[in-house]
Every structure is written in C-alpha cells, then in structure tokens.
Coordinates of C-alpha atoms and ligand atoms in Angstrom, one line a residue:
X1 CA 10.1 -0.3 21.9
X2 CA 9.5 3.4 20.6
X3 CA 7.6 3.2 17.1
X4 CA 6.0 6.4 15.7
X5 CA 2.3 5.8 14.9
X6 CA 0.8 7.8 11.6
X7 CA -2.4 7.6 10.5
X8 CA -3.1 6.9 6.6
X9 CA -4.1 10.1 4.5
X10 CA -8.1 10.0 3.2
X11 CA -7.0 9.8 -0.2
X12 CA -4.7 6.9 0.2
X13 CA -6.9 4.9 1.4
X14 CA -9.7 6.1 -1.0
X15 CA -7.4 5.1 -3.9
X16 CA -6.5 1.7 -2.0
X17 CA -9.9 0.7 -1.2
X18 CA -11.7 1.1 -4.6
X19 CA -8.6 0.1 -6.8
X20 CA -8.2 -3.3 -5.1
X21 CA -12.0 -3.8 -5.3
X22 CA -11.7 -2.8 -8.7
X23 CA -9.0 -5.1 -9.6
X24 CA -9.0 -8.0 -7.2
X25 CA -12.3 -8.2 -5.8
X26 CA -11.2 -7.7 -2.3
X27 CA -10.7 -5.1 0.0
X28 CA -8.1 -4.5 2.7
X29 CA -7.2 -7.8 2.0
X30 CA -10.7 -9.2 2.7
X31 CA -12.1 -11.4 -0.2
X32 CA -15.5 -9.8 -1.8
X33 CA -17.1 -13.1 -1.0
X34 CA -16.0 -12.8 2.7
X35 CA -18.1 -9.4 2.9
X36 CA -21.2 -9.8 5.5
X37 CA -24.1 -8.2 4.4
X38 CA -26.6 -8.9 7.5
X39 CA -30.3 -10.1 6.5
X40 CA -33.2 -8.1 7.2
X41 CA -34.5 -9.8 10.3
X42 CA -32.0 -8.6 12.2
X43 CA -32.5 -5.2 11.7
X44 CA -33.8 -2.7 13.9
X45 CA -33.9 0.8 15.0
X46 CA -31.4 2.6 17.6
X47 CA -31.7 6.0 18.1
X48 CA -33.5 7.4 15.3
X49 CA -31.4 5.3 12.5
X50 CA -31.6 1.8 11.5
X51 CA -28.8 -0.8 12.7
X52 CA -28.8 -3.7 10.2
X53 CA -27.2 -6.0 12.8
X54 CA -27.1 -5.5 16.6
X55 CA -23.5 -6.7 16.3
X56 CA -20.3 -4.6 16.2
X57 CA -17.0 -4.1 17.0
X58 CA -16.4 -2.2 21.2
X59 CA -13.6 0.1 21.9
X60 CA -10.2 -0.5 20.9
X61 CA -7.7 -0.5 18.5
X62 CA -10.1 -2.3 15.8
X63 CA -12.3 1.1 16.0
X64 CA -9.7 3.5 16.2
X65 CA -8.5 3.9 12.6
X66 CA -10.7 4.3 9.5
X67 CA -9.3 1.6 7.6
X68 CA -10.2 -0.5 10.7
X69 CA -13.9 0.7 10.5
X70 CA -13.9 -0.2 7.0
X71 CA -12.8 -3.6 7.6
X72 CA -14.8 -4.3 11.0
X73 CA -18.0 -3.3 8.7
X74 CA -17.4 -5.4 5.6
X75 CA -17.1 -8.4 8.1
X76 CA -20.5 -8.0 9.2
X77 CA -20.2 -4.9 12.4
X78 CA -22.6 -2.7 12.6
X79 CA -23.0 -1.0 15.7
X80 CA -18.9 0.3 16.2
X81 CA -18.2 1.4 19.9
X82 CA -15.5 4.0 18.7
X83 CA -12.2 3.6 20.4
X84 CA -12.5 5.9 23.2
X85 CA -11.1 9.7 23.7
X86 CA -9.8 11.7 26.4
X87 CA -7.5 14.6 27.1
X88 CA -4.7 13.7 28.1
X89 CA -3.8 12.6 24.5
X90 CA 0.0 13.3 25.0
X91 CA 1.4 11.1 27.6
X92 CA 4.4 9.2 27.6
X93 CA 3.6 5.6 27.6
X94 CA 5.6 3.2 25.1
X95 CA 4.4 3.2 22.1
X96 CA 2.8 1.6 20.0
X97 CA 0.6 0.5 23.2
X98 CA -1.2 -1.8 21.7
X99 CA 1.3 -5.0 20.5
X100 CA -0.5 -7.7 18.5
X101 CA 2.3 -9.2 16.8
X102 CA 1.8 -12.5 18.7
X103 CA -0.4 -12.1 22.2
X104 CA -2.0 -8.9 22.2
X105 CA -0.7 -6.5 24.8
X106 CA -2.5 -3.5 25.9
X107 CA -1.0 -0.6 28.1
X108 CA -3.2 1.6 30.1
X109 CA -3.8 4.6 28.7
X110 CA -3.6 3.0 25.2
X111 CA -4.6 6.3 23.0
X112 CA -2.2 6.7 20.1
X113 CA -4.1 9.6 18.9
X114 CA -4.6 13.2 19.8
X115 CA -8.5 13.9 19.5
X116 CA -8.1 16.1 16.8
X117 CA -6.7 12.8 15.0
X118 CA -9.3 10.5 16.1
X119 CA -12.1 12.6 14.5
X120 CA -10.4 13.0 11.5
X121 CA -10.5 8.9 11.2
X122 CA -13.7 8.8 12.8
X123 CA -15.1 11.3 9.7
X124 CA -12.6 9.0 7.6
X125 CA -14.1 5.8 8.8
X126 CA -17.6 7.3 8.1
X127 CA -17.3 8.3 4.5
X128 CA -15.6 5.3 3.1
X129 CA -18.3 3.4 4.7
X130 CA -20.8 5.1 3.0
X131 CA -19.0 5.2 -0.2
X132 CA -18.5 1.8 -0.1
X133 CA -22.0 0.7 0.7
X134 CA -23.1 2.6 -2.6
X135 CA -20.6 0.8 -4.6
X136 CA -21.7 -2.7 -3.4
X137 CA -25.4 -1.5 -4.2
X138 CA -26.9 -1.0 -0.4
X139 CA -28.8 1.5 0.2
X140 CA -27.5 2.4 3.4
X141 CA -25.2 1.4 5.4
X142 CA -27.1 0.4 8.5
X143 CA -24.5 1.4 10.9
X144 CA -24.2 3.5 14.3
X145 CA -20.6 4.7 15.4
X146 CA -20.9 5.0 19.2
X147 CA -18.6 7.6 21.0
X148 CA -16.5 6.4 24.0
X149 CA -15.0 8.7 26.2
X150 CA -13.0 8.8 29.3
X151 CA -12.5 9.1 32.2
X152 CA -13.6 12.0 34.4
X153 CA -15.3 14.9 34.2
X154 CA -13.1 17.6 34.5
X155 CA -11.4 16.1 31.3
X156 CA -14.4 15.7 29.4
X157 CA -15.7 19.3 30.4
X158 CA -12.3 20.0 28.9
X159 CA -13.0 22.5 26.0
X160 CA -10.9 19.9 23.5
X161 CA -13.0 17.1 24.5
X162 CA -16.4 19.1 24.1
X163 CA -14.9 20.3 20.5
X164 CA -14.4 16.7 19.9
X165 CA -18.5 15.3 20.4
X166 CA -19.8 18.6 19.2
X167 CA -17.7 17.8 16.1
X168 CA -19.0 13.8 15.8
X169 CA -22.7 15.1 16.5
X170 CA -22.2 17.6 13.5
X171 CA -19.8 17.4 11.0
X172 CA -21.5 19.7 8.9
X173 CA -17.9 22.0 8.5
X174 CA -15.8 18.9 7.6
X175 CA -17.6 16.7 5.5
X176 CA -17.6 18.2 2.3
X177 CA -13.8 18.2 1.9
X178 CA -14.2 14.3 3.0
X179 CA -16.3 13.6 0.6
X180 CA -14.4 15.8 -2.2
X181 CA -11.1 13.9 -1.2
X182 CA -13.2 10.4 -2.0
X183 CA -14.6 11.6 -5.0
X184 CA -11.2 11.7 -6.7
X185 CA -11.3 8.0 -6.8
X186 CA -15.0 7.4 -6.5
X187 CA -17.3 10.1 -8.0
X188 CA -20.4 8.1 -6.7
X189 CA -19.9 9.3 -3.2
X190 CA -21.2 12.6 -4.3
X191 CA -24.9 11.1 -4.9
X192 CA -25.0 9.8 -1.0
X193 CA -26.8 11.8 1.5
X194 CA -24.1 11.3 3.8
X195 CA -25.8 12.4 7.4
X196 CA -23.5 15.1 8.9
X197 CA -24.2 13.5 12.3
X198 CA -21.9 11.5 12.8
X199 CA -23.2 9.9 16.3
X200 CA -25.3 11.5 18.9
X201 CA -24.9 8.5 21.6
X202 CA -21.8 8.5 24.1
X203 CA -20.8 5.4 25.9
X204 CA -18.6 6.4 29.3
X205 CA -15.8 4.5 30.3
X206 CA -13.9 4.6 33.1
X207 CA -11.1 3.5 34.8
X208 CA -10.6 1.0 37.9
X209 CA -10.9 3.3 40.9
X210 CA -13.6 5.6 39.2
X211 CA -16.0 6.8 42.3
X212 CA -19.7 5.9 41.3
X213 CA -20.4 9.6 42.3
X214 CA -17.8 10.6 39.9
X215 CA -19.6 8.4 37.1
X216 CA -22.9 10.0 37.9
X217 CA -21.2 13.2 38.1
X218 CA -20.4 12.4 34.6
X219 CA -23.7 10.6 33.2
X220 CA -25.7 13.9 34.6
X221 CA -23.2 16.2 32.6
X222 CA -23.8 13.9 29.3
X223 CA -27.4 13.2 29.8
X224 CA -28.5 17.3 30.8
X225 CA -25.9 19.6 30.2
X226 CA -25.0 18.4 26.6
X227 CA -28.4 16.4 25.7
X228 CA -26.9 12.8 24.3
X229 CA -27.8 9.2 25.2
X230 CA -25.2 8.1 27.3
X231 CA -24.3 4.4 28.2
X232 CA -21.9 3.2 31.0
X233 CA -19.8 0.6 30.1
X234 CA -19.5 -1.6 33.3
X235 CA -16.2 -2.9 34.9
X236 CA -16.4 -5.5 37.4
X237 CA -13.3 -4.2 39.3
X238 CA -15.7 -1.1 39.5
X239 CA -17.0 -2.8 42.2
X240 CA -13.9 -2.9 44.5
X241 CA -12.4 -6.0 45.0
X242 CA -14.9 -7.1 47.8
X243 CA -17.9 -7.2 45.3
X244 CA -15.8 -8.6 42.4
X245 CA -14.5 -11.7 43.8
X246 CA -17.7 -12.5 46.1
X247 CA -19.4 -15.7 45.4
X248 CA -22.1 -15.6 42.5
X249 CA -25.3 -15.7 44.6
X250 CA -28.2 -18.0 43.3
X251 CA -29.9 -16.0 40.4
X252 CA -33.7 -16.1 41.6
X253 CA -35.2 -15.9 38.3
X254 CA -33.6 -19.3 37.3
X255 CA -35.4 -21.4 40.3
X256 CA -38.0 -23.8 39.1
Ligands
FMN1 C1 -6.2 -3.6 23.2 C2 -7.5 -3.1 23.8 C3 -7.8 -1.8 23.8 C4 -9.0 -1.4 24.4 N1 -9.4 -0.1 24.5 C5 -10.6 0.3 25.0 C6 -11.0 1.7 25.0 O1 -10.3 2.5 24.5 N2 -12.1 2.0 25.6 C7 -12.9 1.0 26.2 O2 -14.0 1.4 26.7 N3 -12.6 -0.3 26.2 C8 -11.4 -0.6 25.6 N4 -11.1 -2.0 25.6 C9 -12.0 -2.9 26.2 C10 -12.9 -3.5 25.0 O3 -13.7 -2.5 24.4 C11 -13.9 -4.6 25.6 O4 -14.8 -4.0 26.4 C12 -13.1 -5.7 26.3 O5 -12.0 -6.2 25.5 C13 -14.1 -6.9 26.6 O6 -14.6 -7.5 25.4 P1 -14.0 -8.8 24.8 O7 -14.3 -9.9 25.9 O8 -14.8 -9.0 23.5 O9 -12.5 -8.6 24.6 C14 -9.9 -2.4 25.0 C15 -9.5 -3.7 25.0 C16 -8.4 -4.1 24.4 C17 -8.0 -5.6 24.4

C-alpha cells in the first residue's frame, strides 16, 4: 500500500481549530467538556519551565503532527516526547508506516517526514497550543515538548540534524510568521509571550543493536559538545538477548 502523506497547512488548521470551538464547542472532534485541564498539585518544574502534569504523550505518530499535539494536550498531556528525527528522512519503506485502521502496525524506520517537515509541525504544534491555552483562559500552557532523535552519531552530527535542534532550541527566525499565520483567525495569539525555545532537552533513541559505546558516544556529544539535557530512552533488547530473557532476579529492596 503506497499512500502519499501531507501535512496540514498552519492556517487550515488555525481556521479549523478555533471555528469548531467557536461553533460546536469542540475541537478536533474532542468535546469542550472532554478537555483536561490538570490541577495544581500536580504541577512541578522541569528544566527551567513548569509542567502542569508529569504525564504526556512518548514518541510516535501521536507527536508527530501538530494537530496531534493539539489533541494529545487538550486530553490532559503535558510533557510530549516528540516523535523522533533522524537523517535518513528519505528511505523507501511502504508508506504510510504507521497503519492504525484496525491493529496498529508500525514499520521500522517509521519517519514520514523530512526534518525540515517535522519542525515545521513541531513550531505548528507549539503555537496552536499556546493560542489555544489563551482562548480557554490559562495562563500558560504548562507544557515541555521533548526532542527525540536517532540513531547514531554520525547522523546526528549530520549538519541537517544539528539545523534541526538548533532550530527547536531557538525558533526566534520562524515564529513570528507562525504566529502571523494564527492571527488571521485568532488575533489573541499576538498578546502571548510565546517562548522562542521551543525545547532545550533531547531524549536519544536507538535502535536494537546500538553499541553502549556508540550511545555514550552519543550522550557525550549531546551533553558537552552541544550543551542540552539528554535522556536515553532504554530498550530491553538493548541488552542482547542473554540479558533480556534472563530470569528477573529477587529485587533486594523488596525483602522484609
Ligand atoms: C507506531 C509507533 C511509533 C513509534 N515511534 C517511536 C519513535 O519515533 N521514537 C521512539 O523513541 N519511540 C517510538 N515508539 C515507541 C513509543 O514511544 C513507546 O516507547 C512505546 O510504544 C512503549 O510505550 P507504550 O507501552 O505506552 O506503547 C513508537 C511506538 C509505536 C507504537
């Protein structure tokens, strides 16, 4: 099955969005008294902002379009683990590669997106949020977006990938015309102090196979040469298939 994936223009969805909140209390499709607006208690602080909820939405096709973010953050996500990026955003794999029509199937290597495309809905993602969150009265929006990338070094010391996180930690050049796109349909948008940085936090992933020195290769480059916290997301088949399938050992902590 070959199926040509495009994503949805900023103003579309602007003019989407707020006319069907306007007009039928909903959004996306996602009644207005479905929206999750997480209590206070559960707040905290993550890297210099505040996460109203330490709940979210990790890597995948849910956080790889903006109307996806939109609709993962009315229903209560917070902290959004953005679907990851990598470059080699041009191979052939059957497409779309992610099937939810009944079971979801997932092909490796599922990126539909060339980076330049994922930013753009990334930056997309980021300013509906916001305007949205000053149309329901919040005062922020108490979210993180989280980068993702894969999945070696030499392709994220790639000069497209570097583009791509130097764009996400300052947006500075593209934001305004995001934010004069969704002022068309919501002037409002223009009285936010939308932060240019979008996200300043990377979360490696890698593949099955990935040498730990390769990962470490990796977390050194993210964590000295570039300066941003950097998470490893942790496969079990990581650990070969000796470690993976041994037998849990008795967890000390838990005897009496
Ligand atoms: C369709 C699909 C696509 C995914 N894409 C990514 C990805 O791009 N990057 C990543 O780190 N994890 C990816 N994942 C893994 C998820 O982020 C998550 O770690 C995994 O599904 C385990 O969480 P769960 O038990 O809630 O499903 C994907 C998972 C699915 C099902």
């Amino acid at each position: 099955m070959e199926k040509a994936f495009r994503t949805a223009p900023l103003g579309l969805l602007a003019r989407w969005i707020f006319s069907e909140l306007d007009t039928r209390d909903s959004v996306l499709g996602i009644p207005k008294q479905n929206f999750q607006v997480p209590g206070s208690r559960l707040a905290s602080q993550l890297f210099g902002r505040t996460l109203a909820a330490p709940l979210g939405v990790a890597a995948g096709p849910h956080s790889q379009l903006s109307q996806n973010i939109v609709a993962s953050w009315l229903c209560g996500a917070r902290f959004i683990e953005l679907k990851t990026v990598q470059i080699l955003d041009e191979i052939e794999v059957s497409r779309p590669c992610i099937d939810a029509a009944d079971e979801t199937y997932n092909c490796e290597w599922s990126q539909e997106l060339k980076l330049e495309q994922s930013f753009d809905e990334y930056l997309n993602g980021w300013v509906l949020v916001h305007a949205l969150a000053h149309k329901l009265g919040l005062q922020d929006p108490g979210m993180l977006f989280n980068m993702s990338v894969g999945y070696n070094l030499e392709g994220i010391q790639h000069e497209r990938v570097q583009r791509f996180i130097a764009s996400m930690r300052d947006a500075s050049e593209f934001l305004p015309a995001a934010i004069d796109t969704v002022a068309k349909v919501y002037p409002g948008v223009r009285d936010i102090e939308i932060p240019h940085q979008l996200s300043n936090h990377i979360t490696l992933s890698t593949m099955h196979g990935c040498p730990p020195a390769e990962i470490e290769r990796i977390g050194r480059h993210l964590l000295l040469d570039l300066g941003v916290e950097t998470w490893v997301k942790l496969n079990p088949t990581l650990l070969g298939p000796g470690a993976a399938t041994r037998p849990a050992q008795p967890d000390p902590w838990l005897r009496d």
